[in-house]
Each structure stands twice: as structure tokens, then as C-alpha cells.
PDB file of C-alpha atoms in Angstrom:
ATOM      1  CA  UNK V  25     140.174  38.279  28.238  1.00  0.00           C
ATOM      2  CA  UNK V  26     136.994  37.901  26.169  1.00  0.00           C
ATOM      3  CA  UNK V  27     134.047  38.398  28.537  1.00  0.00           C
ATOM      4  CA  UNK V  28     132.109  35.563  26.927  1.00  0.00           C
ATOM      5  CA  UNK V  29     134.826  33.077  26.130  1.00  0.00           C
ATOM      6  CA  UNK V  30     134.392  29.384  25.564  1.00  0.00           C
ATOM      7  CA  UNK V  31     133.824  28.536  29.243  1.00  0.00           C
ATOM      8  CA  UNK V  32     130.462  30.263  28.952  1.00  0.00           C
ATOM      9  CA  UNK V  33     129.455  27.625  26.424  1.00  0.00           C
ATOM     10  CA  UNK V  34     130.850  24.785  28.518  1.00  0.00           C
ATOM     11  CA  UNK V  35     128.835  25.797  31.574  1.00  0.00           C
ATOM     12  CA  UNK V  36     125.513  25.218  29.789  1.00  0.00           C
ATOM     13  CA  UNK V  37     125.404  21.518  30.580  1.00  0.00           C
ATOM     14  CA  UNK V  38     127.117  21.359  33.956  1.00  0.00           C
ATOM     15  CA  UNK V  39     124.527  23.364  35.874  1.00  0.00           C
ATOM     16  CA  UNK V  40     125.176  25.571  38.854  1.00  0.00           C
ATOM     17  CA  UNK V  41     126.424  22.781  41.038  1.00  0.00           C
ATOM     18  CA  UNK V  42     124.782  23.476  44.375  1.00  0.00           C
ATOM     19  CA  UNK V  43     121.890  25.312  42.687  1.00  0.00           C
ATOM     20  CA  UNK V  44     120.890  21.959  41.268  1.00  0.00           C
ATOM     21  CA  UNK V  45     121.342  19.914  44.437  1.00  0.00           C
ATOM     22  CA  UNK V  46     120.194  22.314  47.115  1.00  0.00           C
ATOM     23  CA  UNK V  47     123.520  24.049  47.648  1.00  0.00           C
ATOM     24  CA  UNK V  48     125.358  21.108  49.128  1.00  0.00           C
ATOM     25  CA  UNK V  49     128.129  21.095  46.564  1.00  0.00           C
ATOM     26  CA  UNK V  50     130.586  22.215  49.203  1.00  0.00           C
ATOM     27  CA  UNK V  51     130.262  19.011  51.185  1.00  0.00           C
ATOM     28  CA  UNK V  52     132.633  17.142  48.961  1.00  0.00           C
ATOM     29  CA  UNK V  53     134.345  20.179  47.539  1.00  0.00           C
ATOM     30  CA  UNK V  54     137.843  19.559  48.786  1.00  0.00           C
ATOM     31  CA  UNK V  55     140.668  18.929  46.433  1.00  0.00           C
ATOM     32  CA  UNK V  56     143.723  20.969  45.617  1.00  0.00           C
ATOM     33  CA  UNK V  57     144.030  23.175  42.554  1.00  0.00           C
ATOM     34  CA  UNK V  58     146.109  21.393  39.970  1.00  0.00           C
ATOM     35  CA  UNK V  59     149.467  22.585  38.635  1.00  0.00           C
ATOM     36  CA  UNK V  60     150.810  24.376  41.690  1.00  0.00           C
ATOM     37  CA  UNK V  61     154.387  25.448  42.197  1.00  0.00           C
ATOM     38  CA  UNK V  62     156.259  24.294  45.281  1.00  0.00           C
ATOM     39  CA  UNK V  63     155.476  27.648  46.905  1.00  0.00           C
ATOM     40  CA  UNK V  64     151.772  26.898  46.625  1.00  0.00           C
ATOM     41  CA  UNK V  65     151.243  29.541  43.961  1.00  0.00           C
ATOM     42  CA  UNK V  66     149.295  28.281  40.918  1.00  0.00           C
ATOM     43  CA  UNK V  67     151.159  28.292  37.649  1.00  0.00           C
ATOM     44  CA  UNK V  68     149.967  29.924  34.465  1.00  0.00           C
ATOM     45  CA  UNK V  69     148.203  33.189  33.763  1.00  0.00           C
ATOM     46  CA  UNK V  70     144.749  34.544  34.534  1.00  0.00           C
ATOM     47  CA  UNK V  71     143.130  32.632  31.698  1.00  0.00           C
ATOM     48  CA  UNK V  72     144.737  29.381  32.924  1.00  0.00           C
ATOM     49  CA  UNK V  73     143.369  29.966  36.431  1.00  0.00           C
ATOM     50  CA  UNK V  74     139.941  30.696  34.997  1.00  0.00           C
ATOM     51  CA  UNK V  75     139.904  27.566  32.860  1.00  0.00           C
ATOM     52  CA  UNK V  76     141.205  25.290  35.601  1.00  0.00           C
ATOM     53  CA  UNK V  77     138.821  26.794  38.128  1.00  0.00           C
ATOM     54  CA  UNK V  78     135.952  26.145  35.748  1.00  0.00           C
ATOM     55  CA  UNK V  79     137.004  22.530  35.321  1.00  0.00           C
ATOM     56  CA  UNK V  80     137.255  22.011  39.077  1.00  0.00           C
ATOM     57  CA  UNK V  81     133.776  23.460  39.510  1.00  0.00           C
ATOM     58  CA  UNK V  82     132.363  21.178  36.823  1.00  0.00           C
ATOM     59  CA  UNK V  83     134.050  18.214  38.525  1.00  0.00           C
ATOM     60  CA  UNK V  84     132.354  18.978  41.849  1.00  0.00           C
ATOM     61  CA  UNK V  85     135.250  20.686  43.658  1.00  0.00           C
ATOM     62  CA  UNK V  86     133.874  24.168  44.351  1.00  0.00           C
ATOM     63  CA  UNK V  87     136.230  24.988  47.227  1.00  0.00           C
ATOM     64  CA  UNK V  88     139.292  24.279  45.101  1.00  0.00           C
ATOM     65  CA  UNK V  89     137.714  26.112  42.174  1.00  0.00           C
ATOM     66  CA  UNK V  90     137.100  29.135  44.381  1.00  0.00           C
ATOM     67  CA  UNK V  91     140.803  29.430  45.187  1.00  0.00           C
ATOM     68  CA  UNK V  92     141.819  29.714  41.548  1.00  0.00           C
ATOM     69  CA  UNK V  93     138.856  31.824  40.493  1.00  0.00           C
ATOM     70  CA  UNK V  94     139.352  34.266  43.368  1.00  0.00           C
ATOM     71  CA  UNK V  95     142.937  34.752  42.229  1.00  0.00           C
ATOM     72  CA  UNK V  96     141.752  35.309  38.665  1.00  0.00           C
ATOM     73  CA  UNK V  97     139.103  37.798  39.822  1.00  0.00           C
ATOM     74  CA  UNK V  98     141.684  39.706  41.853  1.00  0.00           C
ATOM     75  CA  UNK V  99     143.854  39.997  38.746  1.00  0.00           C
ATOM     76  CA  UNK V 100     140.951  41.020  36.488  1.00  0.00           C
ATOM     77  CA  UNK V 101     138.226  42.497  38.719  1.00  0.00           C
ATOM     78  CA  UNK V 102     136.272  43.873  35.760  1.00  0.00           C
ATOM     79  CA  UNK V 103     135.813  40.484  34.091  1.00  0.00           C
ATOM     80  CA  UNK V 104     132.158  39.524  34.383  1.00  0.00           C
ATOM     81  CA  UNK V 105     132.830  35.962  33.201  1.00  0.00           C
ATOM     82  CA  UNK V 106     135.360  35.375  35.973  1.00  0.00           C
ATOM     83  CA  UNK V 107     133.171  36.967  38.633  1.00  0.00           C
ATOM     84  CA  UNK V 108     130.124  34.943  37.607  1.00  0.00           C
ATOM     85  CA  UNK V 109     132.034  31.657  37.646  1.00  0.00           C
ATOM     86  CA  UNK V 110     133.560  32.577  41.000  1.00  0.00           C
ATOM     87  CA  UNK V 111     130.057  33.316  42.313  1.00  0.00           C
ATOM     88  CA  UNK V 112     128.912  29.872  41.194  1.00  0.00           C
ATOM     89  CA  UNK V 113     131.840  28.225  42.980  1.00  0.00           C
ATOM     90  CA  UNK V 114     131.157  30.232  46.134  1.00  0.00           C
ATOM     91  CA  UNK V 115     127.475  29.323  46.040  1.00  0.00           C
ATOM     92  CA  UNK V 116     128.274  25.630  45.641  1.00  0.00           C
ATOM     93  CA  UNK V 117     130.762  25.850  48.516  1.00  0.00           C
ATOM     94  CA  UNK V 118     128.097  27.380  50.744  1.00  0.00           C
ATOM     95  CA  UNK V 119     129.622  30.880  50.777  1.00  0.00           C
ATOM     96  CA  UNK V 120     126.316  32.556  49.980  1.00  0.00           C
ATOM     97  CA  UNK V 121     127.254  36.094  51.050  1.00  0.00           C
ATOM     98  CA  UNK V 122     130.349  36.074  48.838  1.00  0.00           C
ATOM     99  CA  UNK V 123     128.369  34.551  45.978  1.00  0.00           C
ATOM    100  CA  UNK V 124     125.703  37.233  46.300  1.00  0.00           C
ATOM    101  CA  UNK V 125     128.308  39.991  46.183  1.00  0.00           C
ATOM    102  CA  UNK V 126     129.789  38.657  42.955  1.00  0.00           C
ATOM    103  CA  UNK V 127     126.443  37.996  41.301  1.00  0.00           C
ATOM    104  CA  UNK V 128     125.423  41.510  42.300  1.00  0.00           C
ATOM    105  CA  UNK V 129     128.608  42.980  40.827  1.00  0.00           C
ATOM    106  CA  UNK V 130     127.891  41.279  37.504  1.00  0.00           C
ATOM    107  CA  UNK V 131     124.246  42.388  37.529  1.00  0.00           C
ATOM    108  CA  UNK V 132     125.159  45.982  38.328  1.00  0.00           C
ATOM    109  CA  UNK V 133     127.730  45.998  35.525  1.00  0.00           C
ATOM    110  CA  UNK V 134     125.122  44.581  33.129  1.00  0.00           C
ATOM    111  CA  UNK V 135     121.533  44.882  34.409  1.00  0.00           C
ATOM    112  CA  UNK V 136     120.299  42.934  31.376  1.00  0.00           C
ATOM    113  CA  UNK V 137     122.214  39.810  32.451  1.00  0.00           C
ATOM    114  CA  UNK V 138     119.298  37.564  33.443  1.00  0.00           C
ATOM    115  CA  UNK V 139     121.586  34.856  34.831  1.00  0.00           C
ATOM    116  CA  UNK V 140     123.320  37.279  37.198  1.00  0.00           C
ATOM    117  CA  UNK V 141     119.920  38.527  38.392  1.00  0.00           C
ATOM    118  CA  UNK V 142     118.895  34.919  38.937  1.00  0.00           C
ATOM    119  CA  UNK V 143     122.048  34.125  40.906  1.00  0.00           C
ATOM    120  CA  UNK V 144     121.570  37.246  43.024  1.00  0.00           C
ATOM    121  CA  UNK V 145     118.002  36.185  43.769  1.00  0.00           C
ATOM    122  CA  UNK V 146     118.812  32.597  44.709  1.00  0.00           C
ATOM    123  CA  UNK V 147     121.772  33.617  46.882  1.00  0.00           C
ATOM    124  CA  UNK V 148     119.569  36.160  48.670  1.00  0.00           C
ATOM    125  CA  UNK V 149     117.007  33.411  49.335  1.00  0.00           C
ATOM    126  CA  UNK V 150     119.697  31.233  50.911  1.00  0.00           C
ATOM    127  CA  UNK V 151     120.511  34.146  53.209  1.00  0.00           C
ATOM    128  CA  UNK V 152     116.854  34.534  54.196  1.00  0.00           C
ATOM    129  CA  UNK V 153     116.321  37.827  52.348  1.00  0.00           C
ATOM    130  CA  UNK V 154     113.246  36.786  50.398  1.00  0.00           C
ATOM    131  CA  UNK V 155     112.185  40.324  49.516  1.00  0.00           C
ATOM    132  CA  UNK V 156     115.446  40.894  47.640  1.00  0.00           C
ATOM    133  CA  UNK V 157     115.227  37.385  46.236  1.00  0.00           C
ATOM    134  CA  UNK V 158     111.739  38.004  44.828  1.00  0.00           C
ATOM    135  CA  UNK V 159     112.833  41.279  43.244  1.00  0.00           C
ATOM    136  CA  UNK V 160     115.765  39.833  41.328  1.00  0.00           C
ATOM    137  CA  UNK V 161     114.158  36.526  40.442  1.00  0.00           C
ATOM    138  CA  UNK V 162     111.221  38.480  39.017  1.00  0.00           C
ATOM    139  CA  UNK V 163     113.665  40.468  36.874  1.00  0.00           C
ATOM    140  CA  UNK V 164     115.249  37.232  35.648  1.00  0.00           C
ATOM    141  CA  UNK V 165     111.853  35.772  34.779  1.00  0.00           C
ATOM    142  CA  UNK V 166     110.819  38.970  32.997  1.00  0.00           C
ATOM    143  CA  UNK V 167     113.952  38.795  30.863  1.00  0.00           C
ATOM    144  CA  UNK V 168     113.676  35.075  30.160  1.00  0.00           C
ATOM    145  CA  UNK V 169     110.108  33.936  30.851  1.00  0.00           C
ATOM    146  CA  UNK V 170     110.591  30.597  29.121  1.00  0.00           C
ATOM    147  CA  UNK V 171     113.040  29.384  31.786  1.00  0.00           C
ATOM    148  CA  UNK V 172     111.382  26.789  34.012  1.00  0.00           C
ATOM    149  CA  UNK V 173     114.266  27.109  36.477  1.00  0.00           C
ATOM    150  CA  UNK V 174     113.816  30.829  36.936  1.00  0.00           C
ATOM    151  CA  UNK V 175     110.053  30.524  37.345  1.00  0.00           C
ATOM    152  CA  UNK V 176     110.331  27.656  39.857  1.00  0.00           C
ATOM    153  CA  UNK V 177     112.758  29.641  42.012  1.00  0.00           C
ATOM    154  CA  UNK V 178     110.485  32.687  41.911  1.00  0.00           C
ATOM    155  CA  UNK V 179     107.446  30.602  42.882  1.00  0.00           C
ATOM    156  CA  UNK V 180     109.288  29.196  45.888  1.00  0.00           C
ATOM    157  CA  UNK V 181     110.422  32.611  47.085  1.00  0.00           C
ATOM    158  CA  UNK V 182     106.962  34.100  46.654  1.00  0.00           C
ATOM    159  CA  UNK V 183     105.372  31.153  48.440  1.00  0.00           C
ATOM    160  CA  UNK V 184     107.754  31.687  51.367  1.00  0.00           C
ATOM    161  CA  UNK V 185     106.852  35.368  51.517  1.00  0.00           C
ATOM    162  CA  UNK V 186     103.156  34.530  51.344  1.00  0.00           C
ATOM    163  CA  UNK V 187     103.477  31.936  54.113  1.00  0.00           C
ATOM    164  CA  UNK V 188     105.280  34.414  56.349  1.00  0.00           C
ATOM    165  CA  UNK V 189     102.746  37.141  55.694  1.00  0.00           C
ATOM    166  CA  UNK V 190      99.865  34.712  56.218  1.00  0.00           C
ATOM    167  CA  UNK V 191     100.409  34.816  59.950  1.00  0.00           C
ATOM    168  CA  UNK V 192      99.451  38.496  59.852  1.00  0.00           C
ATOM    169  CA  UNK V 193      96.550  38.275  57.396  1.00  0.00           C
ATOM    170  CA  UNK V 194      96.351  38.113  53.594  1.00  0.00           C
ATOM    171  CA  UNK V 195      98.898  39.892  51.433  1.00  0.00           C
ATOM    172  CA  UNK V 196      97.740  43.186  49.997  1.00  0.00           C
ATOM    173  CA  UNK V 197      98.398  44.268  46.398  1.00  0.00           C
ATOM    174  CA  UNK V 198     101.853  45.769  46.129  1.00  0.00           C
ATOM    175  CA  UNK V 199     103.304  43.855  49.080  1.00  0.00           C
ATOM    176  CA  UNK V 200     106.431  41.725  48.471  1.00  0.00           C
ATOM    177  CA  UNK V 201     105.316  38.310  47.328  1.00  0.00           C
ATOM    178  CA  UNK V 202     101.792  39.370  46.334  1.00  0.00           C
ATOM    179  CA  UNK V 203     100.540  37.543  43.257  1.00  0.00           C
ATOM    180  CA  UNK V 204      97.607  38.534  41.117  1.00  0.00           C
ATOM    181  CA  UNK V 205      95.129  35.628  40.796  1.00  0.00           C
ATOM    182  CA  UNK V 206      94.824  34.137  37.321  1.00  0.00           C
ATOM    183  CA  UNK V 207      92.240  36.072  35.326  1.00  0.00           C
ATOM    184  CA  UNK V 208      88.709  34.730  35.731  1.00  0.00           C
ATOM    185  CA  UNK V 209      89.623  31.858  38.041  1.00  0.00           C
ATOM    186  CA  UNK V 210      89.079  33.332  41.461  1.00  0.00           C
ATOM    187  CA  UNK V 211      91.884  31.076  42.690  1.00  0.00           C
ATOM    188  CA  UNK V 212      93.811  32.610  45.594  1.00  0.00           C
ATOM    189  CA  UNK V 213      97.270  33.659  44.415  1.00  0.00           C
ATOM    190  CA  UNK V 214      99.044  31.540  47.032  1.00  0.00           C
ATOM    191  CA  UNK V 215      97.272  28.479  45.610  1.00  0.00           C
ATOM    192  CA  UNK V 216      97.921  29.464  42.009  1.00  0.00           C
ATOM    193  CA  UNK V 217     101.653  29.747  42.620  1.00  0.00           C
ATOM    194  CA  UNK V 218     102.188  26.897  45.088  1.00  0.00           C
ATOM    195  CA  UNK V 219     105.590  25.223  44.487  1.00  0.00           C
ATOM    196  CA  UNK V 220     105.389  22.096  42.397  1.00  0.00           C
ATOM    197  CA  UNK V 221     106.926  19.331  44.483  1.00  0.00           C
ATOM    198  CA  UNK V 222     109.910  19.047  46.771  1.00  0.00           C
ATOM    199  CA  UNK V 223     112.448  20.086  44.161  1.00  0.00           C
ATOM    200  CA  UNK V 224     110.805  23.378  43.259  1.00  0.00           C
ATOM    201  CA  UNK V 225     112.708  25.346  45.872  1.00  0.00           C
ATOM    202  CA  UNK V 226     116.115  24.199  44.783  1.00  0.00           C
ATOM    203  CA  UNK V 227     118.288  26.346  42.654  1.00  0.00           C
ATOM    204  CA  UNK V 228     118.005  25.164  39.071  1.00  0.00           C
ATOM    205  CA  UNK V 229     120.775  23.890  36.874  1.00  0.00           C
ATOM    206  CA  UNK V 230     122.048  25.911  33.959  1.00  0.00           C
ATOM    207  CA  UNK V 231     120.478  24.539  30.775  1.00  0.00           C
ATOM    208  CA  UNK V 232     120.388  25.486  27.138  1.00  0.00           C
ATOM    209  CA  UNK V 233     117.028  27.201  27.761  1.00  0.00           C
ATOM    210  CA  UNK V 234     118.750  29.508  30.234  1.00  0.00           C
ATOM    211  CA  UNK V 235     121.192  30.739  27.630  1.00  0.00           C
TER     212      UNK V 235
END
């Protein structure tokens, strides 16, 4: 299967489901994968499962999508496209540990994949591991600094780290979450990088700017 087949283009406009709405995509994510045999086994081949899983995810049925995509990933474990789409479905269904594992697998296979680094970072944040989140979101931002979504997620994670560290005194240079103040402003870094509004902490949607 082509690692960057046409589903990669289709996903540009449908976002990362729960990334866009705070990870609640699983709430209404029931549904049954279409085109099943009487035995319950889905019909078609790996590509069919991948395509149908992608459609279910785009339609807001991450739990059903996960069933098909997990089967596709089991059949082709080296496919980064399948693993990434499965990770998105798992994230939207609230399975953050599973999503992190698949985003991590994609990022390890291709460390230059900014989107996989981003997914790893946001999933880690949902699990409360903000140090790991900051590391991988920073990598994503470094690779694609023009992405507002990546930068907003990184600001939120760093603000959380700064708030936690604030109880024990100011962050020191080199500590997780430390931000250099803007040159010549004298503005404290926690003020310079304060999240912009209630939506800043939510996982962003996939847009054309994100590739």
C-alpha cells in the first residue's frame, strides 16, 4: 500500500476529530463498521478496511473506525499511514495510551514526520506527561513553525509546566517548560507564552497549513 495514498489528502479538511473538540469524539463514536459478513468479519482487503475506517473517522465514529483500522494495522504493521489514522481514531475515542503508542511508532519510523511528533505530544499531554508533551510539540513546531495549531498546543503544555513549577519557585533555564523572555521586553516568559483563550489547550484540527 502506498504510504501516502489519497486518504492523506482527504484528512486535511476533516481535522483530528477529538483534537479539535477537546478529545470528546468518543462520546458519540458508536456505530458498526459497514460491509460486515455474517460472521462479523469485515469484507474486503486491507486497503478497503483503511478507506472505510477513514470514512468512519471523518463521519464522527472513531470507535467503529478503530475496529477496522486496528485490523488493517495488524495486517500491515509497517504502514505509517494506517498507524497514524488508527492513532487519530484512538485519540478521538479517548484511548490516549494506544494513540500515543501508534503516534510514537510513526515518529520513530520517520523522525521528520512533524504530524506524528505533534500527535505524540498531544496524546502525552492528555495522559498528564507534560514533559514528554513539551519535547515532542517543540519538535513539531521546529519542523513546521508556521502552524498555529502546533504552537498553541506547545504554549498550553509549557504554561501547564510553568504553573506546576511555580509552586516551587521560578523555572530555571534548561528546566522543562522554561521559556526565554522575548528579546528586550523584560516580560516574564510565563506571561509571554500565556495561552490565548479557552480553546488554546485543545488539540488543533488538521488544516492545509499543517500539511
